[in-house]
Tab-separated table of C-alpha atoms in Angstrom:
chain	number	residue	atom	x	y	z
A	165	MET	CA	-53.921	76.995	-30.300
A	166	TYR	CA	-50.444	76.563	-31.316
A	167	SER	CA	-48.707	79.579	-33.065
A	168	TYR	CA	-46.522	79.021	-36.435
A	169	HIS	CA	-42.890	79.259	-34.252
A	170	GLY	CA	-44.306	76.873	-31.298
A	171	THR	CA	-45.295	74.181	-33.988
A	172	ILE	CA	-41.850	74.465	-36.171
A	173	ARG	CA	-40.241	73.927	-32.627
A	174	VAL	CA	-42.576	70.747	-31.862
A	175	LEU	CA	-41.495	69.340	-35.323
A	176	VAL	CA	-37.896	70.479	-34.596
A	177	GLN	CA	-38.296	68.325	-31.631
A	178	VAL	CA	-39.776	65.526	-32.945
A	179	LEU	CA	-36.838	64.982	-35.370
A	180	TRP	CA	-34.156	65.372	-33.156
A	181	ALA	CA	-35.326	63.031	-30.874
A	182	TYR	CA	-35.679	60.558	-34.097
A	183	LEU	CA	-32.145	61.151	-35.113
A	184	LEU	CA	-30.819	60.293	-31.429
A	185	CYS	CA	-32.958	57.322	-31.531
A	186	GLY	CA	-31.265	56.060	-34.962
A	187	TRP	CA	-27.667	57.638	-33.845
A	188	THR	CA	-27.152	56.975	-30.259
A	189	PHE	CA	-29.304	53.680	-29.315
A	190	GLY	CA	-28.372	50.121	-30.920
A	191	SER	CA	-26.380	49.251	-33.910
A	192	GLU	CA	-27.547	46.911	-37.033
A	193	LEU	CA	-25.457	44.942	-38.770
A	194	THR	CA	-25.759	42.500	-41.753
A	195	PHE	CA	-22.330	40.811	-42.465
A	196	GLU	CA	-21.004	37.331	-44.030
A	197	LEU	CA	-20.047	34.433	-41.589
A	198	PRO	CA	-17.493	32.233	-43.858
A	199	ASP	CA	-17.231	28.572	-42.682
A	200	ASN	CA	-15.572	27.020	-39.477
A	201	ALA	CA	-15.078	31.097	-38.642
A	202	LYS	CA	-16.617	32.907	-35.650
A	203	GLN	CA	-17.022	36.748	-35.426
A	204	CYS	CA	-17.694	39.171	-32.200
A	205	PHE	CA	-18.484	42.296	-31.518
A	206	TYR	CA	-18.293	44.467	-28.645
A	207	GLU	CA	-20.348	47.287	-26.751
A	208	ASP	CA	-19.851	49.402	-23.080
A	209	ILE	CA	-22.595	49.346	-21.269
A	210	THR	CA	-23.472	51.179	-17.948
A	211	ILE	CA	-25.405	49.267	-14.998
A	212	GLY	CA	-28.713	49.398	-15.236
A	213	THR	CA	-28.875	50.081	-18.963
A	214	LYS	CA	-31.859	47.083	-20.533
A	215	CYS	CA	-30.645	45.707	-23.834
A	216	THR	CA	-32.215	43.821	-26.439
A	217	LEU	CA	-30.037	41.343	-29.054
A	218	GLU	CA	-32.140	39.789	-32.112
A	219	PHE	CA	-30.574	38.128	-34.809
A	220	GLN	CA	-31.481	36.324	-37.807
A	221	VAL	CA	-30.021	34.165	-40.664
A	222	VAL	CA	-30.439	35.670	-43.916
A	223	THR	CA	-28.505	32.965	-46.633
A	224	GLY	CA	-26.225	29.706	-46.045
A	225	GLY	CA	-27.001	26.224	-45.345
A	226	HIS	CA	-29.768	25.300	-42.827
A	227	TYR	CA	-29.730	29.232	-42.284
A	228	ASP	CA	-28.712	28.539	-38.463
A	229	VAL	CA	-25.714	29.672	-36.498
A	230	ASP	CA	-24.195	29.902	-32.915
A	231	CYS	CA	-24.757	32.877	-30.919
A	232	ARG	CA	-23.062	33.205	-27.419
A	233	LEU	CA	-23.118	36.568	-24.952
A	234	GLU	CA	-21.240	37.672	-22.040
A	235	ASP	CA	-20.958	40.396	-19.572
A	236	ALA	CA	-17.585	42.301	-18.605
A	237	ASP	CA	-16.595	39.551	-16.493
A	238	GLY	CA	-17.355	36.930	-18.816
A	239	THR	CA	-20.349	35.488	-17.573
A	240	VAL	CA	-22.505	33.842	-20.377
A	241	LEU	CA	-25.999	35.594	-20.069
A	242	TYR	CA	-26.852	33.858	-23.662
A	243	LYS	CA	-25.599	30.678	-25.097
A	244	GLU	CA	-28.227	29.041	-28.513
A	245	MET	CA	-26.768	26.713	-30.521
A	246	LYS	CA	-27.772	26.242	-34.386
A	247	LYS	CA	-30.443	28.516	-34.145
A	248	GLN	CA	-32.005	30.617	-37.067
A	249	TYR	CA	-33.046	33.605	-35.497
A	250	ASP	CA	-34.007	34.419	-31.920
A	251	SER	CA	-34.315	37.507	-29.458
A	252	PHE	CA	-32.995	38.088	-26.099
A	253	THR	CA	-33.573	40.622	-23.455
A	254	PHE	CA	-31.265	41.887	-20.401
A	255	THR	CA	-30.565	44.369	-17.979
A	256	ALA	CA	-27.364	45.362	-17.554
A	257	ALA	CA	-25.960	44.405	-13.750
A	258	LYS	CA	-22.317	45.409	-14.409
A	259	ASN	CA	-20.664	47.973	-16.076
A	260	GLY	CA	-18.115	47.575	-18.617
A	261	THR	CA	-17.747	46.078	-22.639
A	262	TYR	CA	-20.014	43.256	-23.367
A	263	LYS	CA	-19.153	40.894	-26.092
A	264	PHE	CA	-21.604	39.036	-28.302
A	265	CYS	CA	-20.647	36.080	-30.723
A	266	PHE	CA	-21.997	34.320	-33.321
A	267	SER	CA	-20.329	31.098	-34.650
A	268	ASN	CA	-20.357	28.697	-37.991
A	269	GLU	CA	-17.806	26.666	-36.975
A	270	PHE	CA	-19.923	23.493	-36.767
A	271	SER	CA	-20.143	24.217	-40.899
A	272	THR	CA	-17.174	22.466	-42.945
A	273	PHE	CA	-18.214	24.683	-46.187
A	274	THR	CA	-21.159	26.821	-45.930
A	275	HIS	CA	-20.835	30.234	-45.290
A	276	LYS	CA	-23.582	32.114	-43.813
A	277	THR	CA	-25.082	35.833	-43.799
A	278	VAL	CA	-26.395	36.702	-40.523
A	279	TYR	CA	-28.475	40.137	-39.519
A	280	PHE	CA	-28.465	41.310	-36.160
A	281	ASP	CA	-29.586	44.551	-34.172
A	282	PHE	CA	-28.646	45.359	-30.583
A	283	GLN	CA	-30.418	48.068	-28.633
A	284	VAL	CA	-29.132	49.781	-25.865
A	285	GLY	CA	-31.226	51.844	-23.223
A	286	GLU	CA	-34.377	53.205	-23.946
A	287	ASP	CA	-35.737	55.539	-26.286
A	288	PRO	CA	-35.038	59.464	-24.789
A	289	PRO	CA	-38.329	61.175	-24.412
A	290	LEU	CA	-39.703	63.077	-27.675
A	291	PHE	CA	-40.030	66.365	-25.136
A	292	PRO	CA	-37.020	65.999	-23.227
A	293	ASN	CA	-37.792	69.950	-21.950
A	294	GLU	CA	-41.651	69.607	-21.683
A	295	ASN	CA	-43.338	69.603	-17.848
A	296	ARG	CA	-44.532	65.944	-17.938
A	297	VAL	CA	-46.815	67.096	-15.043
A	298	THR	CA	-48.614	68.514	-17.291
A	299	ALA	CA	-50.801	67.042	-20.206
A	300	LEU	CA	-49.875	66.549	-24.085
A	301	THR	CA	-51.450	69.245	-26.114
A	302	GLN	CA	-53.093	68.035	-29.607
A	303	MET	CA	-49.968	68.680	-31.424
A	304	GLU	CA	-47.810	67.178	-28.932
A	305	SER	CA	-49.883	64.024	-28.654
A	306	ALA	CA	-50.193	63.809	-32.811
A	307	CYS	CA	-46.053	63.978	-32.761
A	308	VAL	CA	-45.642	61.214	-30.260
A	309	SER	CA	-48.309	59.086	-32.130
A	310	ILE	CA	-46.381	59.803	-35.452
A	311	HIS	CA	-43.126	58.946	-33.686
A	312	GLU	CA	-44.567	55.945	-32.529
A	313	ALA	CA	-45.922	54.799	-36.542
A	314	LEU	CA	-42.372	55.204	-37.852
A	315	LYS	CA	-40.965	53.170	-35.187
A	316	SER	CA	-43.421	50.599	-35.905
A	317	VAL	CA	-42.906	51.038	-39.916
A	318	ILE	CA	-38.919	50.684	-39.628
A	319	ASP	CA	-39.793	47.210	-38.058
A	320	TYR	CA	-41.913	46.388	-40.552
A	321	GLN	CA	-39.558	47.020	-43.449
A	322	THR	CA	-36.529	45.604	-41.704
A	323	HIS	CA	-38.632	42.469	-41.157
A	324	PHE	CA	-39.739	42.365	-44.522
A	325	ARG	CA	-36.548	43.257	-46.200
A	326	LEU	CA	-34.823	40.065	-44.012
A	327	ARG	CA	-37.971	37.844	-45.435
A	328	GLU	CA	-37.538	39.009	-48.846
A	329	ALA	CA	-33.470	38.120	-48.759
A	330	GLN	CA	-34.135	34.896	-47.663
A	331	GLY	CA	-36.934	34.199	-49.997
A	332	ARG	CA	-34.679	35.161	-52.654
A	333	SER	CA	-31.814	32.552	-51.497
A	334	ARG	CA	-34.337	30.050	-51.205
A	335	ALA	CA	-35.638	30.785	-55.045
A	336	GLU	CA	-31.797	31.198	-56.328
A	337	ASP	CA	-30.904	27.865	-54.428
A	338	LEU	CA	-33.564	26.011	-55.825
A	339	ASN	CA	-32.978	27.642	-59.180
A	340	THR	CA	-29.558	26.205	-58.993
A	341	ARG	CA	-30.452	22.946	-57.871
A	342	VAL	CA	-33.133	22.791	-60.622
A	343	ALA	CA	-30.158	23.352	-62.998
A	344	PHE	CA	-27.772	21.006	-62.244
A	345	TRP	CA	-30.683	18.160	-61.988
A	346	SER	CA	-31.564	19.236	-65.786
A	347	ILE	CA	-28.030	19.243	-67.089
A	348	GLY	CA	-27.949	15.525	-65.016
A	349	GLU	CA	-30.820	14.210	-66.921
A	350	ALA	CA	-29.699	15.719	-70.591
A	351	LEU	CA	-26.622	13.622	-70.289
A	352	ILE	CA	-27.984	10.788	-68.793
A	353	LEU	CA	-30.437	10.642	-71.844
A	354	LEU	CA	-27.438	11.402	-74.117
A	355	VAL	CA	-25.420	8.575	-72.433
A	356	VAL	CA	-28.349	5.931	-73.081
A	357	SER	CA	-29.058	7.195	-76.827
A	358	ILE	CA	-25.367	6.495	-77.906
A	359	SER	CA	-25.339	3.181	-75.667
A	360	GLN	CA	-28.765	2.579	-77.632
A	361	VAL	CA	-27.185	3.077	-80.541
A	362	VAL	CA	-23.905	1.261	-80.519
A	363	LEU	CA	-26.280	-1.903	-79.180
A	364	LEU	CA	-28.012	-1.914	-81.987
A	365	ARG	CA	-25.676	-1.516	-84.657
A	366	SER	CA	-23.344	-4.389	-82.815
A	367	PHE	CA	-26.834	-6.602	-83.569
A	368	PHE	CA	-26.069	-5.443	-87.215
A	369	SER	CA	-22.241	-6.367	-87.484
A	370	ASP	CA	-23.107	-9.765	-86.053
A	371	ARG	CA	-25.582	-10.441	-88.530
A	372	LYS	CA	-23.382	-9.405	-91.028
A	373	THR	CA	-20.306	-11.374	-90.445
A	374	THR	CA	-22.249	-14.565	-89.695
A	375	THR	CA	-24.186	-14.486	-93.346
A	376	THR	CA	-20.372	-13.922	-95.072
A	377	ARG	CA	-19.292	-17.013	-93.499
A	378	VAL	CA	-21.797	-19.066	-94.879
A	379	GLY	CA	-21.928	-17.619	-98.905
A	380	SER	CA	-18.101	-18.626	-98.087
């Protein structure tokens, strides 16, 4: 049975490993990409490191963007045109600075909001100082399960946050179109009404003029 100090030590290890996962491995960003613009990001990666690039266009136009990933020598590892979202996993074959770019140069007047998550390397072991030859204790197994569940929660929260932002953008765009359509209909109705009144007045004005001439 675990002592009080042993339990505290396990919890501290869990928190420390969780903070390492959040701070050391990977970068996550949501940014504005203007029309006719290109934005690049750089990451230093060592050989043999497994990396994953995920991106999604949150708002703007047809929700598409060009994406390009190059290694340290400029070799293209990934290139897609007008993608709404995608995910690409690779293992670094060289040491150096890798570059990935998002381009909106094909759009003439619509800016985009792009989200990306670039994960570099695997998560560190939850218990790096433990002897992996022996089996995990009940407390350690519970901590590992909680750690994996927390990572899944973070992934789901990110996914639903992006879907909520995209849905809100679509709703606002639809609301704007409906508002302009309503204003257009109101203007057309006003023009038609004025035209009918002018047309009716012209009929009565012509009849009055004809009657006056006959009486004289």
